PDB file of C-alpha atoms in Angstrom:
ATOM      1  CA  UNK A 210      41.102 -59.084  56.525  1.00  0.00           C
ATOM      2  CA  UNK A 211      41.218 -55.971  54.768  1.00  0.00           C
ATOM      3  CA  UNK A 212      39.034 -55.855  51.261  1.00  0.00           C
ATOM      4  CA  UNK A 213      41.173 -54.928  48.931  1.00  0.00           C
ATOM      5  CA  UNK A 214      40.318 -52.825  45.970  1.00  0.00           C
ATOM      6  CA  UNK A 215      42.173 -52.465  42.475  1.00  0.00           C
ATOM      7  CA  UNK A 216      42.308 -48.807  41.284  1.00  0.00           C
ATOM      8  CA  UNK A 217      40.778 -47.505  38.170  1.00  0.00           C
ATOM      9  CA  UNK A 218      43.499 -46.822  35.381  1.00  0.00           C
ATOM     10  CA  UNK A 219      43.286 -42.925  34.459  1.00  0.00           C
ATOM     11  CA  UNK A 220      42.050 -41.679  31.434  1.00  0.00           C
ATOM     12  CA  UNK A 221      45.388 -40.905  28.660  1.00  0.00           C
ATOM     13  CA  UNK A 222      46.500 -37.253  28.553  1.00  0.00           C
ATOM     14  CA  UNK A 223      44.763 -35.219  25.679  1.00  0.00           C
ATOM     15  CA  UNK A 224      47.003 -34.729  23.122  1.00  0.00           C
ATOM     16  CA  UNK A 225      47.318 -31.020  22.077  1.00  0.00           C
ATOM     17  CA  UNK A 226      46.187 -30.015  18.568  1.00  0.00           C
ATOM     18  CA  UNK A 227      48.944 -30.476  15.962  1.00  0.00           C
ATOM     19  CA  UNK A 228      46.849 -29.327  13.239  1.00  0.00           C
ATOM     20  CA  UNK A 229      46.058 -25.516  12.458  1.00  0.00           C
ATOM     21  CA  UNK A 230      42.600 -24.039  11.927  1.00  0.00           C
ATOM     22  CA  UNK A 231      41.766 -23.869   8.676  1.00  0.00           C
ATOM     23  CA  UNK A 232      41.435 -19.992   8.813  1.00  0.00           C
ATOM     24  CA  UNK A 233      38.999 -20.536   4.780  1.00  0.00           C
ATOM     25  CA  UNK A 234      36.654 -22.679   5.865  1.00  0.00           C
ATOM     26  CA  UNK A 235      33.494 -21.711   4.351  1.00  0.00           C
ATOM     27  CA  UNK A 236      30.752 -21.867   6.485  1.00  0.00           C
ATOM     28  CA  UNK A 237      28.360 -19.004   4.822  1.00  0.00           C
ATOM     29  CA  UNK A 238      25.777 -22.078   3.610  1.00  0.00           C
ATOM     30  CA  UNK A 239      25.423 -22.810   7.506  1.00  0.00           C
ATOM     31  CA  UNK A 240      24.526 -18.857   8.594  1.00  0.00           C
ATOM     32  CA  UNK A 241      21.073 -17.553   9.057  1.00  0.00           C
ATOM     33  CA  UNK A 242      20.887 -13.960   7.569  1.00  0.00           C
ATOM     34  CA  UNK A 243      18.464 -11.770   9.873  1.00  0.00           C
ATOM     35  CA  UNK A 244      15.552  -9.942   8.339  1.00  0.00           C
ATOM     36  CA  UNK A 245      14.202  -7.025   9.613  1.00  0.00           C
ATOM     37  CA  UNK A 246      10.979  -5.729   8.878  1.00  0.00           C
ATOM     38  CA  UNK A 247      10.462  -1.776   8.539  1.00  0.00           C
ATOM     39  CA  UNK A 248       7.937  -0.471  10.830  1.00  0.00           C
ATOM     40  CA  UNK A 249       5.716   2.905  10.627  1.00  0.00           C
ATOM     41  CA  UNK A 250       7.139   4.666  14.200  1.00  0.00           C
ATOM     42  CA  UNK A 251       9.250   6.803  12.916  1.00  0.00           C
ATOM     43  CA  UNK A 252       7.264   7.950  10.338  1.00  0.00           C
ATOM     44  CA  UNK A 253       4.001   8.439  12.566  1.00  0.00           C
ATOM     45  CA  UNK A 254       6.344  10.454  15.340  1.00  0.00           C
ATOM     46  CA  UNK A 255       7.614  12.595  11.635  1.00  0.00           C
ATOM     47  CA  UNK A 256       3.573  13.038  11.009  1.00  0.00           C
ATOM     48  CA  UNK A 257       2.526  13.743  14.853  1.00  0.00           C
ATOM     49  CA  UNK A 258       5.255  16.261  15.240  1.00  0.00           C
ATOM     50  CA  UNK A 259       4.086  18.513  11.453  1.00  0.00           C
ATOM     51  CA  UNK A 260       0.551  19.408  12.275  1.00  0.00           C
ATOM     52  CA  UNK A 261      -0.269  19.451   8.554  1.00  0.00           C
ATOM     53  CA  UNK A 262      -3.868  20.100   7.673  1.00  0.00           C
ATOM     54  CA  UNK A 263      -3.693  19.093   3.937  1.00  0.00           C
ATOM     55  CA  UNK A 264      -5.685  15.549   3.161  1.00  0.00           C
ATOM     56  CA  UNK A 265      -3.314  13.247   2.043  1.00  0.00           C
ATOM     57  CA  UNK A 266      -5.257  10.797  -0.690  1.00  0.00           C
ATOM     58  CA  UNK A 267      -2.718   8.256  -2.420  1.00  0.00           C
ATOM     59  CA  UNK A 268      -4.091   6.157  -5.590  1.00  0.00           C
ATOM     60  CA  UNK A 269      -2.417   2.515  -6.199  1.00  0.00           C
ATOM     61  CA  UNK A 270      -2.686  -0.094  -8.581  1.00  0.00           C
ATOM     62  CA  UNK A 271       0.383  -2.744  -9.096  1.00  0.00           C
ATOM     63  CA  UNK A 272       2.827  -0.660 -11.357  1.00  0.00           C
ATOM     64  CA  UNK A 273       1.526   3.105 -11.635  1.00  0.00           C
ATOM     65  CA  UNK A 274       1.400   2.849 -15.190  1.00  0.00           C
ATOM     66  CA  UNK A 275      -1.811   2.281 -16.054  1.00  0.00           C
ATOM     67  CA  UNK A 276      -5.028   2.322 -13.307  1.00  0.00           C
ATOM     68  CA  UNK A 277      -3.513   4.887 -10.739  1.00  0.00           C
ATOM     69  CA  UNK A 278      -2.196   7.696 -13.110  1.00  0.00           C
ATOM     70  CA  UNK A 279      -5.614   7.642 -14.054  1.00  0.00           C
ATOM     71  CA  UNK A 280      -7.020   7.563 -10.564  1.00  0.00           C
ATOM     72  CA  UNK A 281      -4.723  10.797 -10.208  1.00  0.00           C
ATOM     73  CA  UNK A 282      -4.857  12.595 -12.582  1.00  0.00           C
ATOM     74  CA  UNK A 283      -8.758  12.758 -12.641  1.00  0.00           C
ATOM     75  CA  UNK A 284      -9.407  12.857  -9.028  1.00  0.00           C
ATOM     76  CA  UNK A 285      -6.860  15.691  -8.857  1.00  0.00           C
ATOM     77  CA  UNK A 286      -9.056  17.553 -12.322  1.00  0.00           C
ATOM     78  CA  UNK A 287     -12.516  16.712  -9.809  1.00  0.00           C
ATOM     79  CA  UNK A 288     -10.857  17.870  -6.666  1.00  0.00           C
ATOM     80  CA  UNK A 289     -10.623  21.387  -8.421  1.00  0.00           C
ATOM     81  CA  UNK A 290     -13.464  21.469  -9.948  1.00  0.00           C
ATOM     82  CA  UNK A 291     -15.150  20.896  -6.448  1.00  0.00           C
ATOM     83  CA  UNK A 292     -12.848  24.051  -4.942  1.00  0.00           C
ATOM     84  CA  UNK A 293     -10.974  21.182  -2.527  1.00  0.00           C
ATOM     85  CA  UNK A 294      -7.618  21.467  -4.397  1.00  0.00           C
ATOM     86  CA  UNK A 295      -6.369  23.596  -1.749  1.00  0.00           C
ATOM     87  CA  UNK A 296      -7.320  20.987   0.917  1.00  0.00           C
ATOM     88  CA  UNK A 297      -6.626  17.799  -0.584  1.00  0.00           C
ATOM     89  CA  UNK A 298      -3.350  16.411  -2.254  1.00  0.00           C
ATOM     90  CA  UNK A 299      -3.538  12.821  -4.534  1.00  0.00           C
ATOM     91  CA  UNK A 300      -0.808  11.212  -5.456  1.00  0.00           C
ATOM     92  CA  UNK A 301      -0.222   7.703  -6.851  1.00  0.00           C
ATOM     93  CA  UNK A 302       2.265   5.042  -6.564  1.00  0.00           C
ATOM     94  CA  UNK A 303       2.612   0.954  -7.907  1.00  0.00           C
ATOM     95  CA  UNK A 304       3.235  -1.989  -5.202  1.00  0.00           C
ATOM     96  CA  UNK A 305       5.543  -3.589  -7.595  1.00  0.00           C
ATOM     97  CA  UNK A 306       8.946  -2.439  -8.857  1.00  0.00           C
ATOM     98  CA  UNK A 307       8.241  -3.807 -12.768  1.00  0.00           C
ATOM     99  CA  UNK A 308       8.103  -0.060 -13.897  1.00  0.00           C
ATOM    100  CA  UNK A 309       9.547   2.128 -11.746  1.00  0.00           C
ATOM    101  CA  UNK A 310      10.929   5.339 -13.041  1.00  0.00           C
ATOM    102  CA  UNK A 311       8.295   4.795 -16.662  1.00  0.00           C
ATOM    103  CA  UNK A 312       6.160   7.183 -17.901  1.00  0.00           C
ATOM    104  CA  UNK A 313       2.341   6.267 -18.083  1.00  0.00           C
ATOM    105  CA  UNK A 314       1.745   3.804 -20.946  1.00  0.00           C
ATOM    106  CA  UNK A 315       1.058   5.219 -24.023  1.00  0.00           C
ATOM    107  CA  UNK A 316      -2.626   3.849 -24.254  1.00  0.00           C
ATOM    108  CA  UNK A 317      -3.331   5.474 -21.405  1.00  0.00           C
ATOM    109  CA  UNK A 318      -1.685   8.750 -22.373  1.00  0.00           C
ATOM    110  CA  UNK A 319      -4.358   8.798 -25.199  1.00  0.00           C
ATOM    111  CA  UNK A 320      -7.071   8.037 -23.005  1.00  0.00           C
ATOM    112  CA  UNK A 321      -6.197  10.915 -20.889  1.00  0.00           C
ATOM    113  CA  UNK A 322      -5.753  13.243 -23.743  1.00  0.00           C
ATOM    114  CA  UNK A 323      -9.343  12.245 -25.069  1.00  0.00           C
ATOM    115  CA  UNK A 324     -10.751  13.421 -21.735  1.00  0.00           C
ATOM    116  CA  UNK A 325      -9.089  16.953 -22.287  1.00  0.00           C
ATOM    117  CA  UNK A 326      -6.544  16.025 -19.223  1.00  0.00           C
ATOM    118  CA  UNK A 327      -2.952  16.074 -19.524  1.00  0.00           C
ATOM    119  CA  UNK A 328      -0.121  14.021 -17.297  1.00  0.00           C
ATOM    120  CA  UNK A 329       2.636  15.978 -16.391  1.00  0.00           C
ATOM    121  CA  UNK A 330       6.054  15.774 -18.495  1.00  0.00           C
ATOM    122  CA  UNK A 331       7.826  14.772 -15.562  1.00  0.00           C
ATOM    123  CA  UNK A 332       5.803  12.075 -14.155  1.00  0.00           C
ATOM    124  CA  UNK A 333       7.813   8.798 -13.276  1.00  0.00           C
ATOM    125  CA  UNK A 334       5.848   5.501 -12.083  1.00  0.00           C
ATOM    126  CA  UNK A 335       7.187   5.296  -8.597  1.00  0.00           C
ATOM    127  CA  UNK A 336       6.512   1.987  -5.765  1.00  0.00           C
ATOM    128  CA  UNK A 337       4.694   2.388  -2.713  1.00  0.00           C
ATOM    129  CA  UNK A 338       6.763   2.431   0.806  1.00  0.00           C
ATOM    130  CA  UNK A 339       4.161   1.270   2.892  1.00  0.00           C
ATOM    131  CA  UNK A 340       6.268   2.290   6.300  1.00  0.00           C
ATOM    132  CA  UNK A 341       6.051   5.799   5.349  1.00  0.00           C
ATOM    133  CA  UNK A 342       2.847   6.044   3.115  1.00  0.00           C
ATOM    134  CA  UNK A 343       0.496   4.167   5.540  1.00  0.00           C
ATOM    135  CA  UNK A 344       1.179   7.041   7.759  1.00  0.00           C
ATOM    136  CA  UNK A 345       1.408  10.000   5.726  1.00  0.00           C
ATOM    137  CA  UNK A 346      -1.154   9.696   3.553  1.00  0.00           C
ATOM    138  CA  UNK A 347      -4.780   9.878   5.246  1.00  0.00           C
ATOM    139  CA  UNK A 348      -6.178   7.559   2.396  1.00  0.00           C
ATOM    140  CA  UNK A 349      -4.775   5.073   0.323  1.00  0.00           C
ATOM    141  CA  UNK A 350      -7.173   3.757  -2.016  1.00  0.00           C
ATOM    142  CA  UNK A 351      -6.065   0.300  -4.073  1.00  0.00           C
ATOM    143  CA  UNK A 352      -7.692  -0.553  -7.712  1.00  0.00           C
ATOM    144  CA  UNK A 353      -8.214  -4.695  -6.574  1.00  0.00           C
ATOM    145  CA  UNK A 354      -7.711  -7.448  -4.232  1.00  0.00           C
ATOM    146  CA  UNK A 355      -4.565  -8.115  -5.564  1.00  0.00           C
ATOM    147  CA  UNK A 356      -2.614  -4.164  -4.663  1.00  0.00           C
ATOM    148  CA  UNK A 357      -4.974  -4.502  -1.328  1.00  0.00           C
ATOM    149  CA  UNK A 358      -3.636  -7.684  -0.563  1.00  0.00           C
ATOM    150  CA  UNK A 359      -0.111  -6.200  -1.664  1.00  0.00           C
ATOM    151  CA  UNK A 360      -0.564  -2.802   0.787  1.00  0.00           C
ATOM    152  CA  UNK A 361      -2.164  -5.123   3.059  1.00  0.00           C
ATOM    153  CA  UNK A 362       0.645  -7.639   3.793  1.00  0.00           C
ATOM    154  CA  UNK A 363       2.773  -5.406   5.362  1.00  0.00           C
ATOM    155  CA  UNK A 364       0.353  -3.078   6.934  1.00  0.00           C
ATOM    156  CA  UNK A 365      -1.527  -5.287   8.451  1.00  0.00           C
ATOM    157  CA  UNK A 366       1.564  -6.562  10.332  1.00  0.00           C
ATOM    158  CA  UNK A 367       1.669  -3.072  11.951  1.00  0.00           C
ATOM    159  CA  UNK A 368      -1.760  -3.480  13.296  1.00  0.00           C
ATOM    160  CA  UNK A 369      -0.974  -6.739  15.439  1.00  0.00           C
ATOM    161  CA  UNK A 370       2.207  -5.002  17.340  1.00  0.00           C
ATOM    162  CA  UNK A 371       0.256  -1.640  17.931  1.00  0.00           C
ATOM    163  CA  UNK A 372      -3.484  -2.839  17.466  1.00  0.00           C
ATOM    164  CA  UNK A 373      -4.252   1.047  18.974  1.00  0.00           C
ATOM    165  CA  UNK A 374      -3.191   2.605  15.151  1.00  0.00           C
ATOM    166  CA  UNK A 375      -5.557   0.890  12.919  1.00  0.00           C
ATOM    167  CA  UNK A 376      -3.744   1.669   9.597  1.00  0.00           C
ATOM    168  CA  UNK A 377      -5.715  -1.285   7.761  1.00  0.00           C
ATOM    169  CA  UNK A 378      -8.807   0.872   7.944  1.00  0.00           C
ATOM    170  CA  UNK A 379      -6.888   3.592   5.622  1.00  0.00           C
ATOM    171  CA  UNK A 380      -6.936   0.955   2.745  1.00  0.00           C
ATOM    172  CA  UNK A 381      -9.734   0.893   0.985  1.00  0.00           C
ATOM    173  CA  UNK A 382     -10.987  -0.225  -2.676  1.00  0.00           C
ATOM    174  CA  UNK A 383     -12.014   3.319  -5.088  1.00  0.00           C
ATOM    175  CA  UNK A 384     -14.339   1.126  -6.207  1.00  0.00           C
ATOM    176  CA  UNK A 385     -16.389   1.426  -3.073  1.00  0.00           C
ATOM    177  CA  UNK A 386     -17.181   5.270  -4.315  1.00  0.00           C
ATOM    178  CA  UNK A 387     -18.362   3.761  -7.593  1.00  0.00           C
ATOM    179  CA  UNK A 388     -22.680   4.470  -7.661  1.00  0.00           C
ATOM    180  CA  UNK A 389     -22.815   1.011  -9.301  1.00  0.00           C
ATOM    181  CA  UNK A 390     -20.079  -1.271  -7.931  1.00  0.00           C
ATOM    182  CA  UNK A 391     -20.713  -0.241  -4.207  1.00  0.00           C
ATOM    183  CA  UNK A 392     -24.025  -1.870  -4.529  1.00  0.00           C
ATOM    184  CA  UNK A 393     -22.545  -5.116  -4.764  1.00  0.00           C
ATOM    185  CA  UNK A 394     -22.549  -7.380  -1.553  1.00  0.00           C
ATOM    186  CA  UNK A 395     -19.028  -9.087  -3.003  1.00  0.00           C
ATOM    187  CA  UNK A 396     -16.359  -6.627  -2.588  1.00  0.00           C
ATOM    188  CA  UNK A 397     -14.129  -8.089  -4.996  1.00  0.00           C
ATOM    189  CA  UNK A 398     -17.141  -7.018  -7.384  1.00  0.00           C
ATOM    190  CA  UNK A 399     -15.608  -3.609  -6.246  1.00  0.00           C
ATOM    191  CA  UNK A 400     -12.680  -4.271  -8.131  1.00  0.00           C
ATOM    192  CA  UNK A 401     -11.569  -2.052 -11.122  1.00  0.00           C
ATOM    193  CA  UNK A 402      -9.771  -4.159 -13.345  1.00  0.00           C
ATOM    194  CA  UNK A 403      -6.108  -3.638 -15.275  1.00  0.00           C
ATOM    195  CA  UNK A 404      -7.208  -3.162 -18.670  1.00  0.00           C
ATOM    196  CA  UNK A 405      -3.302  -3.780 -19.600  1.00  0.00           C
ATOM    197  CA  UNK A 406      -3.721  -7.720 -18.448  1.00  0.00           C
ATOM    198  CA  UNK A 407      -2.993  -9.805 -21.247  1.00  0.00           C
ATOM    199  CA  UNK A 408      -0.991  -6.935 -23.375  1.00  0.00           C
ATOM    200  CA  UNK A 409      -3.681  -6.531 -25.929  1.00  0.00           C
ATOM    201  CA  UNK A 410      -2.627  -3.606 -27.820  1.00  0.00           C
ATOM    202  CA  UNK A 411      -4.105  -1.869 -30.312  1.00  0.00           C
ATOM    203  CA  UNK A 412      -7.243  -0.508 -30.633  1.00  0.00           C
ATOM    204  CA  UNK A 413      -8.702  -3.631 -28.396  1.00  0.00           C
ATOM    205  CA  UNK A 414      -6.438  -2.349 -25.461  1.00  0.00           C
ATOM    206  CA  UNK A 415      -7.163   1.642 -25.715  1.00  0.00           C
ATOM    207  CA  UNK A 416     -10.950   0.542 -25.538  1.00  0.00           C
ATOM    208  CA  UNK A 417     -10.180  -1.562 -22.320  1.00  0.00           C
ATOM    209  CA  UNK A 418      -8.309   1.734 -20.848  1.00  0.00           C
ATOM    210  CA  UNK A 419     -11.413   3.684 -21.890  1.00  0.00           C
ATOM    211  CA  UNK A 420     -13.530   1.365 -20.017  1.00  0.00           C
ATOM    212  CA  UNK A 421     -11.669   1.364 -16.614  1.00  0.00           C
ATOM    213  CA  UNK A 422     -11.117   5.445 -17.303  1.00  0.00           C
ATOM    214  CA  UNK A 423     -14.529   5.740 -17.062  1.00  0.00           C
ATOM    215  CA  UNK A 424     -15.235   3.381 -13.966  1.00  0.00           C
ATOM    216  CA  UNK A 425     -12.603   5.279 -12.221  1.00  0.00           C
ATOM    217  CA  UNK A 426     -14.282   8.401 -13.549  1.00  0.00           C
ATOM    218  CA  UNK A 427     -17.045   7.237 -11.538  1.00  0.00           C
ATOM    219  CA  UNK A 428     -15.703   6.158  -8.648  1.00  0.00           C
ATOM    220  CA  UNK A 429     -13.699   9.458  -7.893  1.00  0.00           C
ATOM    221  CA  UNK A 430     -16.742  11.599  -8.577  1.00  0.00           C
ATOM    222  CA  UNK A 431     -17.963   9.245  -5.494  1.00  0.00           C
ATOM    223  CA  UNK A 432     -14.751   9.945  -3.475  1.00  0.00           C
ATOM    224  CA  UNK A 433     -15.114  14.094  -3.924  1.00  0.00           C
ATOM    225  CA  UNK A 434     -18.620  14.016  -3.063  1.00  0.00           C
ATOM    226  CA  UNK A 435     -17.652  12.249   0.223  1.00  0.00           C
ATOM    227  CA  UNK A 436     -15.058  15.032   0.179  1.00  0.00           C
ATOM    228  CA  UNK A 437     -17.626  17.884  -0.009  1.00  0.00           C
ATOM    229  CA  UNK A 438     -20.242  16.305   2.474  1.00  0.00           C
ATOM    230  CA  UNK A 439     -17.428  16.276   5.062  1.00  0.00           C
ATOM    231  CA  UNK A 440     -16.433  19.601   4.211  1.00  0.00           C
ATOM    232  CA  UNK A 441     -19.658  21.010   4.340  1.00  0.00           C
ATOM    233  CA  UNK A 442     -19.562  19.992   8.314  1.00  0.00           C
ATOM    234  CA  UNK A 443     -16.157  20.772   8.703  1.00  0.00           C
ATOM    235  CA  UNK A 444     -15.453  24.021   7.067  1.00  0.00           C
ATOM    236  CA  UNK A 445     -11.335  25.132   8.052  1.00  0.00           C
ATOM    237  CA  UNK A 446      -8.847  22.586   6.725  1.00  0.00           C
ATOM    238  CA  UNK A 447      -8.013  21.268  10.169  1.00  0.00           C
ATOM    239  CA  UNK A 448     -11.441  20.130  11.089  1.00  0.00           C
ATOM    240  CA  UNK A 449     -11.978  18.830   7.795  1.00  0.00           C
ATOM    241  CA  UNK A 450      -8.519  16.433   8.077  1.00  0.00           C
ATOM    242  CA  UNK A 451      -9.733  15.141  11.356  1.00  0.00           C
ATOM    243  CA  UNK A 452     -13.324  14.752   9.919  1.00  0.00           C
ATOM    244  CA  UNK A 453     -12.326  11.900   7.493  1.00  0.00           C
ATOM    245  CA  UNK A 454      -9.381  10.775  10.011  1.00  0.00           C
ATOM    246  CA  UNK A 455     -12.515   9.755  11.864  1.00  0.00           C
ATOM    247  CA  UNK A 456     -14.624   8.733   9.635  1.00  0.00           C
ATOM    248  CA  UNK A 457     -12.498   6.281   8.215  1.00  0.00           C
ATOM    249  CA  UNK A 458     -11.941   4.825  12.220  1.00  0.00           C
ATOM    250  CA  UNK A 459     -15.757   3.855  11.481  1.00  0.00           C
ATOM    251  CA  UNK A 460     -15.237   1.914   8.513  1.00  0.00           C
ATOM    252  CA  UNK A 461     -14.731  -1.894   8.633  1.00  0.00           C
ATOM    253  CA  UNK A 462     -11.594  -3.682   7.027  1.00  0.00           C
ATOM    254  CA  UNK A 463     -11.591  -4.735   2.986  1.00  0.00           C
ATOM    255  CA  UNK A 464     -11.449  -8.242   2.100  1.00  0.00           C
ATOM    256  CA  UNK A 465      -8.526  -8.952   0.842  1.00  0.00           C
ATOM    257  CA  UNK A 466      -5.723 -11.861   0.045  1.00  0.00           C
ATOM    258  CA  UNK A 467      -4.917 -13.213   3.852  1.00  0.00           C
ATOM    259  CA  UNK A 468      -1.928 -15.076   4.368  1.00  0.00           C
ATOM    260  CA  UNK A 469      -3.157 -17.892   6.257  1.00  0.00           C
ATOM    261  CA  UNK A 470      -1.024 -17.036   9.357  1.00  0.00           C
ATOM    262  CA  UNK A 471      -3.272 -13.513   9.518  1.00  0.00           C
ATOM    263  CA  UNK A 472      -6.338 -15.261   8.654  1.00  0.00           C
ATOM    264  CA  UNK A 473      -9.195 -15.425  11.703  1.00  0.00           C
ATOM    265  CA  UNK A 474     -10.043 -19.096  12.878  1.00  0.00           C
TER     266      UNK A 474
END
């Protein structure tokens, strides 16, 4: 006798959609915006392509008020003084945004006054772009371990996708040209201080400027006289640029503020 066998009832018909879409549902809280990182290759193909000779030396502290305008304006009176003005540009710049588009603070326009300098009418505290600056300028040297560790963050990023361009090595504390603070084995002993920490004021405040005037005083008379032994082997301006393009390739990295995610195990 034949086995007999009982079908399997079939599934019901799905029943079309009676309901529209609702064409307003919000669904931004469940979308990942993308974030994009600037990188440096446009700017170093830009640099690459000018053949510019001029040394390109950029001073920053956190908001260009304060520590760099000094930096600047002093290196830039020493740079003349030492017949390199023609050969070497300084700039400065802040790594935050807290006073972009300011004037120098006022303590620190009577500090400079005092020294017989002057800061130009038009100057403007302006933020570092570190895409663009870590290529153009040839040195960028930081007041701390806090604006290192601000340059840093980003630039250091560029140095694990193209390990060959070594842009860390371009940051580097002023305090390292200081006679006194370079002899400490601590780096962060290199530091030069804000003096406008703690909003002071007064007469207690334009002392503090005064102080860290004169350490960066210091430490840029150490930077020209770097200046003038390279220049001294490397005479014409595009010998010279290479000169401390490769002397800085010696140098080791700063210490600074590593993210633990850069940090070495």
């Amino acid at each position: 006798m034949a086995e007999s066998r009982t079908e399997a009832p079939s599934a019901p018909a799905e029943e079309p959609l009676t309901e529209p879409i609702n064409q307003d549902l919000d669904v931004s809280h469940a979308v990942v915006n993308a974030s994009y990182r600037s990188t440096p290759w446009a700017a170093q193909r830009e640099e690459d392509a000018s053949n510019s000779t001029v040394v390109q030396v950029l001073m920053v502290s956190e908001s260009n008020v304060c520590r760099s305008v000094l930096a600047e304006i002093i290196m830039r009176q020493q740079l003349t003084d030492a017949g390199l003005d023609s050969m070497v540009q300084v700039e400065s710049k802040g790594t935050r945004d807290y006073n972009v588009g300011d004037g120098a603070d006022v303590s620190v326009q009577a500090a400079v006054q005092q020294m017989g300098l002057q800061i130009p009418e038009n100057f403007q505290a302006r933020q570092i772009n570190p895409e663009r600056d870590i290529v153009c300028f040839d040195v960028v040297l930081v007041m701390d371990k806090f604006t290192a560790a601000d340059v840093l963050r980003e630039v250091s990023v560029y140095d694990t996708i193209n390990k060959d361009a070594q842009y860390s090595l371009k940051v580097r504390r002023l305090g390292e040209y200081h006679p006194g603070l370079a002899a400490t084995k601590d780096q962060e002993g290199q530091d030069i201080g804000d003096p406008l920490y703690g909003n002071a004021g007064g007469v207690d405040e334009l002392a503090d400027v005064e102080q860290a005037a004169e350490l960066i005083r210091e430490a840029c008379q150490g930077f020209v006289k770097f200046l003038s032994q390279l220049k001294e082997r490397s005479p014409d301006a595009a010998s010279f640029r290479s000169a401390l393009q490769e002397e800085i390739l010696k140098m080791q990295d700063i210490d600074w503020l590593k993210p633990p995610m850069l940090s070495k195990a």
